[in-house]
Tab-separated table of C-alpha atoms in Angstrom:
chain	number	residue	atom	x	y	z
Y	578	MET	CA	0.000	0.000	0.000
Y	579	ASN	CA	1.271	3.483	-0.725
Y	580	ALA	CA	1.913	6.311	1.657
Y	581	GLN	CA	-1.510	7.854	1.102
Y	582	SER	CA	-3.237	4.777	2.495
Y	583	GLU	CA	-1.377	4.853	5.797
Y	584	LYS	CA	-3.517	7.650	7.207
Y	585	HIS	CA	-6.718	6.473	8.886
Y	586	ILE	CA	-9.715	7.391	6.732
Y	587	ASN	CA	-13.134	8.200	8.197
Y	588	ILE	CA	-15.924	7.737	5.668
Y	589	GLY	CA	-19.502	8.669	6.439
Y	590	ALA	CA	-22.559	8.084	4.273
Y	591	LEU	CA	-26.092	9.338	4.754
Y	592	VAL	CA	-28.775	6.656	5.049
Y	593	PHE	CA	-32.359	7.891	4.746
Y	594	PRO	CA	-35.895	6.618	4.106
Y	595	ARG	CA	-36.813	5.905	0.466
Y	596	MET	CA	-33.244	6.332	-0.717
Y	597	ASP	CA	-32.143	4.214	-3.675
Y	598	GLN	CA	-30.131	1.589	-1.835
Y	599	ILE	CA	-27.419	0.959	-4.438
Y	600	ASP	CA	-26.496	4.659	-4.341
Y	601	LEU	CA	-25.145	3.653	-0.941
Y	602	THR	CA	-24.321	-0.044	-1.284
Y	603	GLY	CA	-22.331	0.430	-4.515
Y	604	PRO	CA	-19.924	2.947	-2.937
Y	605	PHE	CA	-19.930	0.920	0.323
Y	606	GLU	CA	-18.746	-2.135	-1.614
Y	607	VAL	CA	-15.741	-0.226	-2.947
Y	608	LEU	CA	-14.880	2.177	-0.150
Y	609	SER	CA	-15.382	-0.137	2.838
Y	610	ARG	CA	-12.420	-2.063	1.409
Y	611	LEU	CA	-10.014	0.862	1.701
Y	612	PRO	CA	-7.170	-0.087	4.032
Y	613	ASN	CA	-7.114	1.603	7.413
Y	614	SER	CA	-10.591	3.060	7.040
Y	615	LYS	CA	-13.920	3.030	8.840
Y	616	PHE	CA	-17.243	3.402	7.023
Y	617	HIS	CA	-19.963	5.050	9.128
Y	618	LEU	CA	-23.652	4.850	8.164
Y	619	LEU	CA	-25.232	8.069	9.382
Y	620	TRP	CA	-28.775	9.135	10.121
Y	621	LYS	CA	-30.792	11.068	12.693
Y	622	GLU	CA	-31.496	7.902	14.667
Y	623	PRO	CA	-29.721	4.530	14.680
Y	624	THR	CA	-32.877	2.682	13.607
Y	625	PRO	CA	-33.518	0.635	10.441
Y	626	VAL	CA	-34.424	2.534	7.292
Y	627	ARG	CA	-36.308	1.173	4.276
Y	628	ASP	CA	-35.166	2.039	0.770
Y	629	PHE	CA	-37.731	2.945	-1.906
Y	630	ARG	CA	-38.034	-0.689	-3.033
Y	631	GLY	CA	-38.253	-1.992	0.528
Y	632	LEU	CA	-34.716	-3.098	1.457
Y	633	ILE	CA	-33.993	-2.507	5.149
Y	634	ILE	CA	-30.560	-1.124	6.044
Y	635	THR	CA	-29.519	-0.033	9.527
Y	636	PRO	CA	-27.527	3.166	10.102
Y	637	GLU	CA	-25.460	2.738	13.255
Y	638	THR	CA	-24.168	6.234	13.884
Y	639	THR	CA	-26.328	9.254	14.668
Y	640	PHE	CA	-25.522	12.706	13.324
Y	641	ALA	CA	-24.562	13.728	16.863
Y	642	GLU	CA	-22.101	10.842	17.180
Y	643	ALA	CA	-20.490	11.249	13.746
Y	644	PRO	CA	-16.734	11.884	13.853
Y	645	PRO	CA	-15.021	14.395	11.549
Y	646	LEU	CA	-15.019	12.814	8.090
Y	647	ASP	CA	-12.383	12.563	5.404
Y	648	LEU	CA	-15.114	11.647	2.945
Y	649	LEU	CA	-18.823	12.490	3.069
Y	650	VAL	CA	-20.998	10.282	0.824
Y	651	VAL	CA	-24.452	11.607	-0.153
Y	652	PRO	CA	-26.713	9.084	-1.910
Y	653	GLY	CA	-29.951	9.919	-3.686
Y	654	GLY	CA	-33.161	8.300	-4.812
Y	655	PHE	CA	-36.818	9.205	-4.394
Y	656	GLY	CA	-36.406	9.952	-0.671
Y	657	GLN	CA	-33.987	12.809	-1.370
Y	658	GLU	CA	-36.954	15.007	-2.292
Y	659	ALA	CA	-38.319	14.902	1.279
Y	660	LEU	CA	-35.028	16.230	2.690
Y	661	MET	CA	-34.615	19.310	0.502
Y	662	ASP	CA	-35.956	21.629	3.218
Y	663	ASP	CA	-34.817	19.534	6.192
Y	664	ASP	CA	-32.623	21.864	8.229
Y	665	VAL	CA	-31.163	19.105	10.385
Y	666	VAL	CA	-29.992	17.154	7.337
Y	667	LEU	CA	-28.806	20.163	5.338
Y	668	LYS	CA	-26.860	21.654	8.266
Y	669	PHE	CA	-25.257	18.257	8.930
Y	670	ILE	CA	-24.171	18.014	5.281
Y	671	GLN	CA	-22.787	21.583	5.436
Y	672	ALA	CA	-20.873	20.944	8.653
Y	673	LYS	CA	-19.340	17.646	7.579
Y	674	ALA	CA	-18.548	18.901	4.078
Y	675	ALA	CA	-16.718	21.909	5.509
Y	676	THR	CA	-14.002	19.770	7.088
Y	677	ALA	CA	-14.057	16.754	4.734
Y	678	SER	CA	-11.352	16.260	2.122
Y	679	TYR	CA	-13.980	15.068	-0.352
Y	680	VAL	CA	-17.761	15.191	-0.767
Y	681	PHE	CA	-19.123	12.458	-3.032
Y	682	SER	CA	-22.707	12.588	-4.287
Y	683	ILE	CA	-24.444	9.796	-6.144
Y	684	CYS	CA	-27.519	10.236	-8.329
Y	685	THR	CA	-29.899	12.855	-6.869
Y	686	GLY	CA	-27.676	13.093	-3.812
Y	687	ALA	CA	-26.280	16.002	-5.852
Y	688	LEU	CA	-29.561	17.864	-5.291
Y	689	LEU	CA	-29.128	17.444	-1.528
Y	690	CYS	CA	-25.618	18.854	-1.779
Y	691	GLY	CA	-27.109	21.662	-3.862
Y	692	ALA	CA	-29.775	22.399	-1.257
Y	693	ALA	CA	-27.009	22.522	1.349
Y	694	GLY	CA	-25.423	25.283	-0.730
Y	695	LEU	CA	-22.328	23.280	-1.657
Y	696	LEU	CA	-22.589	23.395	-5.441
Y	697	ARG	CA	-22.339	27.109	-6.304
Y	698	GLY	CA	-20.030	27.235	-9.333
Y	699	VAL	CA	-19.163	23.546	-8.968
Y	700	ARG	CA	-19.071	21.292	-12.038
Y	701	SER	CA	-21.464	18.435	-11.203
Y	702	THR	CA	-23.577	15.605	-12.559
Y	703	THR	CA	-26.639	13.658	-11.347
Y	704	HIS	CA	-29.250	11.180	-12.635
Y	705	TRP	CA	-30.268	11.984	-16.225
Y	706	SER	CA	-33.838	12.724	-15.126
Y	707	ALA	CA	-32.632	15.475	-12.760
Y	708	PHE	CA	-29.739	16.834	-14.819
Y	709	HIS	CA	-31.668	19.965	-15.880
Y	710	LEU	CA	-32.157	20.880	-12.201
Y	711	LEU	CA	-28.483	21.393	-11.359
Y	712	PRO	CA	-28.383	25.090	-12.379
Y	713	TYR	CA	-31.063	25.936	-9.798
Y	714	PHE	CA	-28.406	25.217	-7.166
Y	715	GLY	CA	-25.737	27.190	-8.984
Y	716	ALA	CA	-23.979	24.062	-10.211
Y	717	ILE	CA	-22.412	23.801	-13.657
Y	718	PRO	CA	-23.911	20.675	-15.286
Y	719	VAL	CA	-21.387	18.321	-16.894
Y	720	ASN	CA	-22.816	15.338	-18.757
Y	721	ALA	CA	-20.321	12.696	-17.616
Y	722	ARG	CA	-20.477	9.469	-15.628
Y	723	VAL	CA	-18.271	10.943	-12.884
Y	724	VAL	CA	-17.277	14.580	-12.377
Y	725	VAL	CA	-14.423	15.663	-10.107
Y	726	ASP	CA	-14.188	19.389	-9.313
Y	727	GLY	CA	-11.831	20.138	-6.451
Y	728	LYS	CA	-13.147	18.377	-3.361
Y	729	HIS	CA	-16.484	17.638	-5.016
Y	730	VAL	CA	-17.035	14.304	-6.754
Y	731	SER	CA	-20.410	13.586	-8.313
Y	732	ALA	CA	-21.596	10.403	-9.996
Y	733	ALA	CA	-24.492	10.217	-12.441
Y	734	GLY	CA	-27.499	7.993	-11.736
Y	735	VAL	CA	-27.681	5.048	-9.347
Y	736	THR	CA	-25.072	2.526	-10.587
Y	737	ALA	CA	-22.647	5.337	-11.473
Y	738	GLY	CA	-21.796	5.255	-7.772
Y	739	LEU	CA	-19.521	2.267	-8.436
Y	740	ASP	CA	-17.500	4.173	-11.013
Y	741	GLY	CA	-17.466	7.251	-8.803
Y	742	ALA	CA	-16.348	5.260	-5.771
Y	743	LEU	CA	-13.379	3.851	-7.650
Y	744	ARG	CA	-12.392	7.400	-8.591
Y	745	VAL	CA	-12.710	8.421	-4.943
Y	746	ALA	CA	-10.632	5.385	-3.921
Y	747	VAL	CA	-7.844	6.660	-6.180
Y	748	LEU	CA	-8.015	10.099	-4.582
Y	749	LEU	CA	-7.913	8.685	-1.038
Y	750	ALA	CA	-5.549	5.733	-1.405
Y	751	GLY	CA	-3.940	5.738	-4.829
Y	752	GLU	CA	-4.249	3.829	-8.093
Y	753	ARG	CA	-2.918	0.489	-6.932
Y	754	VAL	CA	-5.391	0.224	-4.073
Y	755	ALA	CA	-8.278	1.162	-6.373
Y	756	GLN	CA	-7.186	-1.384	-8.966
Y	757	GLN	CA	-6.923	-4.123	-6.369
Y	758	ILE	CA	-10.427	-3.335	-5.096
Y	759	GLN	CA	-11.728	-3.385	-8.666
Y	760	LEU	CA	-10.268	-6.867	-9.146
Y	761	GLY	CA	-11.560	-8.078	-5.788
Y	762	ILE	CA	-15.103	-7.094	-6.738
Y	763	GLU	CA	-14.557	-8.386	-10.295
Y	764	TYR	CA	-15.769	-5.129	-11.769
Y	765	ALA	CA	-15.465	-5.802	-15.483
Y	766	PRO	CA	-19.027	-4.830	-16.329
Y	767	ASP	CA	-20.770	-6.237	-19.383
Y	768	PRO	CA	-24.406	-5.149	-19.594
Y	769	PRO	CA	-26.537	-7.060	-22.107
Y	770	TYR	CA	-27.817	-3.868	-23.785
Y	771	HIS	CA	-26.715	-0.303	-24.488
Y	772	SER	CA	-29.758	1.025	-22.655
Y	773	GLY	CA	-27.999	2.638	-19.732
Y	774	SER	CA	-28.197	6.258	-20.842
Y	775	PRO	CA	-30.740	8.464	-22.628
Y	776	GLN	CA	-28.234	8.911	-25.471
Y	777	THR	CA	-28.066	5.180	-26.229
Y	778	ALA	CA	-31.455	3.767	-25.189
Y	779	ALA	CA	-34.138	3.070	-27.793
Y	780	PRO	CA	-36.621	5.980	-28.111
Y	781	GLU	CA	-39.567	3.949	-26.773
Y	782	VAL	CA	-37.473	2.765	-23.800
Y	783	LEU	CA	-36.510	6.356	-23.013
Y	784	GLN	CA	-40.117	7.471	-23.346
Y	785	ALA	CA	-41.320	4.770	-20.921
Y	786	ALA	CA	-38.506	5.514	-18.450
Y	787	ARG	CA	-39.273	9.249	-18.581
Y	788	ALA	CA	-42.967	8.571	-17.991
Y	789	SER	CA	-42.137	6.425	-14.954
Y	790	VAL	CA	-40.302	9.318	-13.272
Y	791	GLN	CA	-42.469	12.169	-14.576
Y	792	LYS	CA	-44.261	12.831	-11.289
Y	793	ILE	CA	-41.137	12.914	-9.098
Y	794	THR	CA	-39.329	14.989	-11.740
Y	795	GLU	CA	-42.109	17.595	-11.713
Y	796	ALA	CA	-41.976	17.725	-7.918
Y	797	ARG	CA	-38.194	18.070	-7.978
Y	798	LEU	CA	-38.454	21.020	-10.380
Y	799	ILE	CA	-40.801	22.908	-8.085
Y	800	THR	CA	-38.535	22.161	-5.133
Y	801	ALA	CA	-35.397	23.182	-7.028
Y	802	GLN	CA	-36.985	26.522	-7.941
Y	803	ARG	CA	-37.992	27.177	-4.335
Y	804	VAL	CA	-34.654	26.083	-2.847
Y	805	GLY	CA	-32.669	27.948	-5.502
Y	806	ALA	CA	-34.584	31.144	-4.626
Y	807	ARG	CA	-33.900	30.572	-0.911
Y	808	LEU	CA	-30.177	30.163	-1.687
Y	809	GLY	CA	-30.266	33.402	-3.708
Y	810	ILE	CA	-28.943	31.744	-6.867
Y	811	LYS	CA	-28.735	34.358	-9.634
Y	812	GLY	CA	-29.851	34.116	-13.227
Y	813	LEU	CA	-32.715	31.657	-12.858
L	1139	MET	CA	-45.228	-4.378	-20.612
L	1140	ASN	CA	-45.351	-7.633	-22.490
L	1141	ALA	CA	-47.399	-10.728	-21.761
L	1142	GLN	CA	-44.607	-12.347	-19.770
L	1143	SER	CA	-44.666	-9.578	-17.199
L	1144	GLU	CA	-48.369	-9.970	-16.430
L	1145	LYS	CA	-47.816	-13.061	-14.283
L	1146	HIS	CA	-46.988	-12.300	-10.646
L	1147	ILE	CA	-43.337	-13.090	-9.971
L	1148	ASN	CA	-42.104	-14.271	-6.569
L	1149	ILE	CA	-38.399	-13.657	-6.092
L	1150	GLY	CA	-36.536	-14.892	-3.040
L	1151	ALA	CA	-32.913	-14.200	-2.111
L	1152	LEU	CA	-30.841	-15.703	0.664
L	1153	VAL	CA	-29.435	-13.242	3.199
L	1154	PHE	CA	-26.755	-14.625	5.506
L	1155	PRO	CA	-24.005	-13.498	7.883
L	1156	ARG	CA	-20.721	-12.372	6.269
L	1157	MET	CA	-22.191	-12.443	2.775
L	1158	ASP	CA	-20.844	-9.896	0.280
L	1159	GLN	CA	-23.711	-7.428	0.342
L	1160	ILE	CA	-23.616	-6.309	-3.299
L	1161	ASP	CA	-24.101	-9.924	-4.402
L	1162	LEU	CA	-27.577	-9.295	-3.053
L	1163	THR	CA	-28.077	-5.550	-3.410
L	1164	GLY	CA	-26.971	-5.483	-7.063
L	1165	PRO	CA	-29.613	-8.028	-8.144
L	1166	PHE	CA	-32.130	-6.453	-5.740
L	1167	GLU	CA	-31.667	-3.107	-7.498
L	1168	VAL	CA	-32.560	-4.641	-10.854
L	1169	LEU	CA	-35.074	-7.337	-9.969
L	1170	SER	CA	-37.103	-5.464	-7.345
L	1171	ARG	CA	-38.123	-3.200	-10.240
L	1172	LEU	CA	-39.768	-5.980	-12.220
L	1173	PRO	CA	-43.445	-5.178	-12.686
L	1174	ASN	CA	-45.910	-7.305	-10.721
L	1175	SER	CA	-43.228	-8.894	-8.559
L	1176	LYS	CA	-42.360	-9.286	-4.899
L	1177	PHE	CA	-38.762	-9.609	-3.664
L	1178	HIS	CA	-38.433	-11.677	-0.461
L	1179	LEU	CA	-35.277	-11.559	1.669
L	1180	LEU	CA	-34.936	-15.007	3.225
L	1181	TRP	CA	-33.082	-16.354	6.221
L	1182	LYS	CA	-33.536	-18.725	9.144
L	1183	GLU	CA	-34.713	-15.894	11.372
L	1184	PRO	CA	-36.077	-12.450	10.492
L	1185	THR	CA	-33.315	-10.655	12.365
L	1186	PRO	CA	-30.657	-8.264	11.034
L	1187	VAL	CA	-27.581	-9.778	9.403
L	1188	ARG	CA	-24.183	-8.150	8.995
L	1189	ASP	CA	-22.274	-8.497	5.732
L	1190	PHE	CA	-18.510	-9.195	5.772
L	1191	ARG	CA	-17.691	-5.480	5.735
L	1192	GLY	CA	-20.276	-4.652	8.400
L	1193	LEU	CA	-23.373	-3.476	6.528
L	1194	ILE	CA	-26.577	-4.501	8.334
L	1195	ILE	CA	-29.448	-5.785	6.182
L	1196	THR	CA	-32.667	-7.250	7.540
L	1197	PRO	CA	-34.231	-10.369	6.030
L	1198	GLU	CA	-37.965	-10.232	6.618
L	1199	THR	CA	-39.108	-13.719	5.619
L	1200	THR	CA	-38.067	-16.932	7.354
L	1201	PHE	CA	-37.415	-20.125	5.413
L	1202	ALA	CA	-40.619	-21.541	6.893
L	1203	GLU	CA	-42.646	-18.567	5.636
L	1204	ALA	CA	-41.157	-18.441	2.137
L	1205	PRO	CA	-43.688	-18.865	-0.653
L	1206	PRO	CA	-42.991	-20.953	-3.777
L	1207	LEU	CA	-40.499	-18.947	-5.830
L	1208	ASP	CA	-40.280	-18.199	-9.515
L	1209	LEU	CA	-36.681	-17.125	-8.977
L	1210	LEU	CA	-34.256	-18.183	-6.259
L	1211	VAL	CA	-31.261	-15.837	-5.818
L	1212	VAL	CA	-28.162	-17.231	-4.066
L	1213	PRO	CA	-25.486	-14.633	-3.216
L	1214	GLY	CA	-21.964	-15.433	-2.078
L	1215	GLY	CA	-19.093	-13.861	-0.214
L	1216	PHE	CA	-16.901	-15.026	2.655
L	1217	GLY	CA	-19.894	-16.232	4.702
L	1218	GLN	CA	-20.835	-18.829	2.065
L	1219	GLU	CA	-18.046	-21.036	3.377
L	1220	ALA	CA	-19.784	-21.482	6.758
L	1221	LEU	CA	-22.951	-22.788	5.062
L	1222	MET	CA	-21.427	-25.531	2.914
L	1223	ASP	CA	-22.420	-28.248	5.408
L	1224	ASP	CA	-25.509	-26.497	6.780
L	1225	ASP	CA	-28.369	-28.937	6.185
L	1226	VAL	CA	-31.090	-26.398	6.865
L	1227	VAL	CA	-29.712	-24.012	4.245
L	1228	LEU	CA	-28.846	-26.665	1.655
L	1229	LYS	CA	-32.232	-28.400	1.938
L	1230	PHE	CA	-33.979	-25.034	1.633
L	1231	ILE	CA	-32.017	-24.268	-1.540
L	1232	GLN	CA	-32.851	-27.715	-2.948
L	1233	ALA	CA	-36.556	-27.415	-2.163
L	1234	LYS	CA	-36.969	-23.915	-3.581
L	1235	ALA	CA	-34.818	-24.664	-6.628
L	1236	ALA	CA	-36.929	-27.721	-7.451
L	1237	THR	CA	-40.029	-25.649	-8.155
L	1238	ALA	CA	-38.427	-22.357	-9.263
L	1239	SER	CA	-38.297	-21.374	-12.918
L	1240	TYR	CA	-34.776	-20.024	-12.431
L	1241	VAL	CA	-31.947	-20.309	-9.912
L	1242	PHE	CA	-29.516	-17.387	-10.036
L	1243	SER	CA	-26.191	-17.560	-8.207
L	1244	ILE	CA	-23.813	-14.665	-7.774
L	1245	CYS	CA	-20.105	-14.990	-6.974
L	1246	THR	CA	-19.455	-17.916	-4.589
L	1247	GLY	CA	-23.199	-18.428	-4.257
L	1248	ALA	CA	-22.445	-20.962	-7.019
L	1249	LEU	CA	-20.567	-23.057	-4.448
L	1250	LEU	CA	-23.674	-23.103	-2.248
L	1251	CYS	CA	-25.751	-24.266	-5.211
L	1252	GLY	CA	-23.049	-26.855	-5.833
L	1253	ALA	CA	-23.153	-28.075	-2.232
L	1254	ALA	CA	-26.938	-28.382	-2.587
L	1255	GLY	CA	-26.285	-30.742	-5.494
L	1256	LEU	CA	-27.765	-28.465	-8.144
L	1257	LEU	CA	-24.785	-28.115	-10.456
L	1258	ARG	CA	-24.078	-31.657	-11.712
L	1259	GLY	CA	-23.391	-31.245	-15.416
L	1260	VAL	CA	-24.431	-27.585	-15.337
L	1261	ARG	CA	-22.341	-24.953	-17.121
L	1262	SER	CA	-21.529	-22.374	-14.427
L	1263	THR	CA	-19.286	-19.527	-13.367
L	1264	THR	CA	-18.265	-17.944	-10.063
L	1265	HIS	CA	-15.711	-15.467	-8.646
L	1266	TRP	CA	-12.317	-15.853	-10.354
L	1267	SER	CA	-10.706	-16.937	-7.074
L	1268	ALA	CA	-13.098	-19.903	-6.768
L	1269	PHE	CA	-13.425	-20.816	-10.439
L	1270	HIS	CA	-11.176	-23.890	-10.105
L	1271	LEU	CA	-13.508	-25.299	-7.448
L	1272	LEU	CA	-16.568	-25.692	-9.704
L	1273	PRO	CA	-15.660	-29.234	-10.910
L	1274	TYR	CA	-15.748	-30.543	-7.331
L	1275	PHE	CA	-19.509	-30.016	-7.491
L	1276	GLY	CA	-19.832	-31.580	-10.927
L	1277	ALA	CA	-20.274	-28.213	-12.636
L	1278	ILE	CA	-18.756	-27.419	-16.026
L	1279	PRO	CA	-16.743	-24.201	-15.573
L	1280	VAL	CA	-17.363	-21.525	-18.197
L	1281	ASN	CA	-15.203	-18.411	-17.979
L	1282	ALA	CA	-17.858	-15.811	-18.752
L	1283	ARG	CA	-19.420	-12.886	-16.897
L	1284	VAL	CA	-22.840	-14.563	-16.935
L	1285	VAL	CA	-23.663	-18.180	-17.811
L	1286	VAL	CA	-27.194	-19.384	-18.583
L	1287	ASP	CA	-27.729	-23.154	-18.732
L	1288	GLY	CA	-31.375	-24.125	-18.695
L	1289	LYS	CA	-32.907	-22.863	-15.463
L	1290	HIS	CA	-29.502	-22.091	-13.973
L	1291	VAL	CA	-28.031	-18.607	-14.276
L	1292	SER	CA	-24.666	-17.901	-12.682
L	1293	ALA	CA	-22.813	-14.601	-12.500
L	1294	ALA	CA	-19.063	-14.262	-11.922
L	1295	GLY	CA	-17.723	-12.337	-8.926
L	1296	VAL	CA	-19.538	-9.736	-6.865
L	1297	THR	CA	-20.507	-6.925	-9.278
L	1298	ALA	CA	-21.311	-9.454	-12.032
L	1299	GLY	CA	-24.628	-9.798	-10.218
L	1300	LEU	CA	-25.813	-6.620	-11.955
L	1301	ASP	CA	-25.140	-8.050	-15.412
L	1302	GLY	CA	-26.631	-11.385	-14.376
L	1303	ALA	CA	-29.744	-9.746	-12.956
L	1304	LEU	CA	-30.407	-7.926	-16.218
L	1305	ARG	CA	-30.174	-11.277	-18.047
L	1306	VAL	CA	-32.606	-12.774	-15.539
L	1307	ALA	CA	-34.910	-9.779	-16.015
L	1308	VAL	CA	-35.021	-10.580	-19.730
L	1309	LEU	CA	-35.905	-14.213	-18.989
L	1310	LEU	CA	-38.674	-13.261	-16.570
L	1311	ALA	CA	-40.140	-10.152	-18.169
L	1312	GLY	CA	-38.688	-9.625	-21.628
L	1313	GLU	CA	-36.158	-7.334	-23.293
L	1314	ARG	CA	-38.100	-4.092	-23.106
L	1315	VAL	CA	-38.601	-4.354	-19.357
L	1316	ALA	CA	-34.908	-5.144	-18.826
L	1317	GLN	CA	-33.856	-2.218	-21.012
L	1318	GLN	CA	-36.131	0.169	-19.152
L	1319	ILE	CA	-34.694	-0.981	-15.819
L	1320	GLN	CA	-31.164	-0.529	-17.177
L	1321	LEU	CA	-31.991	3.061	-18.136
L	1322	GLY	CA	-33.696	3.727	-14.803
L	1323	ILE	CA	-30.571	2.680	-12.913
L	1324	GLU	CA	-28.370	4.453	-15.493
L	1325	TYR	CA	-26.276	1.339	-15.964
L	1326	ALA	CA	-23.758	2.510	-18.556
L	1327	PRO	CA	-20.692	1.454	-16.583
L	1328	ASP	CA	-17.348	3.145	-17.105
L	1329	PRO	CA	-14.692	1.886	-14.683
L	1330	PRO	CA	-11.523	3.984	-14.488
L	1331	TYR	CA	-9.231	0.963	-15.044
L	1332	HIS	CA	-9.251	-2.408	-16.800
L	1333	SER	CA	-8.510	-4.144	-13.505
L	1334	GLY	CA	-11.752	-6.016	-13.109
L	1335	SER	CA	-10.589	-9.480	-14.161
L	1336	PRO	CA	-7.429	-11.578	-13.740
L	1337	GLN	CA	-6.970	-11.491	-17.533
L	1338	THR	CA	-6.737	-7.697	-17.662
L	1339	ALA	CA	-5.328	-6.640	-14.268
L	1340	ALA	CA	-1.658	-5.753	-13.883
L	1341	PRO	CA	0.398	-8.741	-12.618
L	1342	GLU	CA	1.243	-7.091	-9.293
L	1343	VAL	CA	-2.419	-6.171	-8.752
L	1344	LEU	CA	-3.444	-9.771	-9.416
L	1345	GLN	CA	-0.734	-11.052	-7.094
L	1346	ALA	CA	-1.870	-8.768	-4.273
L	1347	ALA	CA	-5.533	-9.655	-4.839
L	1348	ARG	CA	-4.720	-13.379	-4.833
L	1349	ALA	CA	-2.744	-12.999	-1.605
L	1350	SER	CA	-5.676	-11.211	0.040
L	1351	VAL	CA	-7.986	-14.191	-0.592
L	1352	GLN	CA	-5.409	-16.966	-0.206
L	1353	LYS	CA	-6.614	-18.131	3.189
L	1354	ILE	CA	-10.306	-18.321	2.298
L	1355	THR	CA	-9.435	-19.940	-1.050
L	1356	GLU	CA	-7.450	-22.673	0.705
L	1357	ALA	CA	-10.346	-23.288	3.083
L	1358	ARG	CA	-12.804	-23.405	0.185
L	1359	LEU	CA	-10.683	-26.033	-1.581
L	1360	ILE	CA	-10.708	-28.350	1.422
L	1361	THR	CA	-14.458	-27.841	1.768
L	1362	ALA	CA	-15.085	-28.427	-1.943
L	1363	GLN	CA	-13.150	-31.703	-1.780
L	1364	ARG	CA	-15.124	-32.879	1.240
L	1365	VAL	CA	-18.511	-31.777	-0.132
L	1366	GLY	CA	-17.755	-33.195	-3.587
L	1367	ALA	CA	-16.958	-36.568	-2.001
L	1368	ARG	CA	-20.196	-36.420	-0.005
L	1369	LEU	CA	-22.119	-35.718	-3.211
L	1370	GLY	CA	-20.371	-38.655	-4.895
L	1371	ILE	CA	-19.014	-36.523	-7.739
L	1372	LYS	CA	-16.953	-38.751	-10.075
L	1373	GLY	CA	-13.546	-38.099	-11.584
L	1374	LEU	CA	-12.081	-35.897	-8.865
């Protein structure tokens, strides 16, 4: 292991109701394997939380107990929308981000970072269905799988958290460690179709996928407008 | 949705101590989105279980309560080794596999299916570190990311469960449904390195990864020999 990996690394990830579980469990799979690190699952209470498809995951560390973090991980999913005006959550994100070396959002976790005021002038990405909302938080949208801008790392939708986490692993522990983790988790992906992005999916597949998230996307737009106004973002 | 997806689909996945959580949470992400389906998390007791890196997931359905399954999902990870002589687990796998339309193993979940006697003459894959153990269970090793042989679907290591789950989604609900799920979870993977398989990783990365699993691999060999003898597998 290289010199970078000798420092103890505190990682903390938000866990919240109706999140999309793989936004968390993808990065957990990669980053919990970092040498000399501890991965904390953080929420208001240390009680089980159900993801939007019903999986139950237990956060073990309350916000009050959370140590200073080297890396703050902010997942997304449907449940993100309910936290966009939640002062306890947004202030916790602000406080931990202020002293963290890196802040890593996955999917619509970027909108939570935006609502916490972290993304002003920051190049960022998010799930394709929410990409048009980034400017409301002052972010500069970049259509890429993973975007690194200073201390801010953002992954696109859901499964992009795996690619983002490997990039974060490089930043925290170096290339060799990241490559060894990638081999350990046999991450040589080979999806059966090229349907993973709006640019490559068949038009009728994109239309159906858009329809399935139309309601939440409309709600997120209204929220983004309100939160952007509260943050005093210019030019909207 | 096509005709195939109109039938209600019962999916059941094993959850066990020291499993590798993304062997489960990857397929859960894909398959819990199948229309008209229910995803059951199955274990001996409905109490929280900790994966080998510490993540706590709660199975909600006991073996006794499990309904007949259309799809049985068998994850792997370090904890698989402790179940290779567990009669309760192996008999449950046998019973559910007998009436399921498909049995889907991820990573070293294939060894559990093997110990349950399901893999005699079945083309199969598993994590690269356990690939040489497949013949002890009478399986025919196939070095591929996902192998489909009749009702048996096996995915290679860990993250291969995502690719395998999309293949299973096609079998259960058709191409269009699988493609829409792939777009929903934005699965257009883009790892930063080509380190995800022994064939493409740098030699020193492979050496370090092999060393990190040497102990468990040695234990798995001894177990595979013993279990293969118990099953009466010929030609070992």
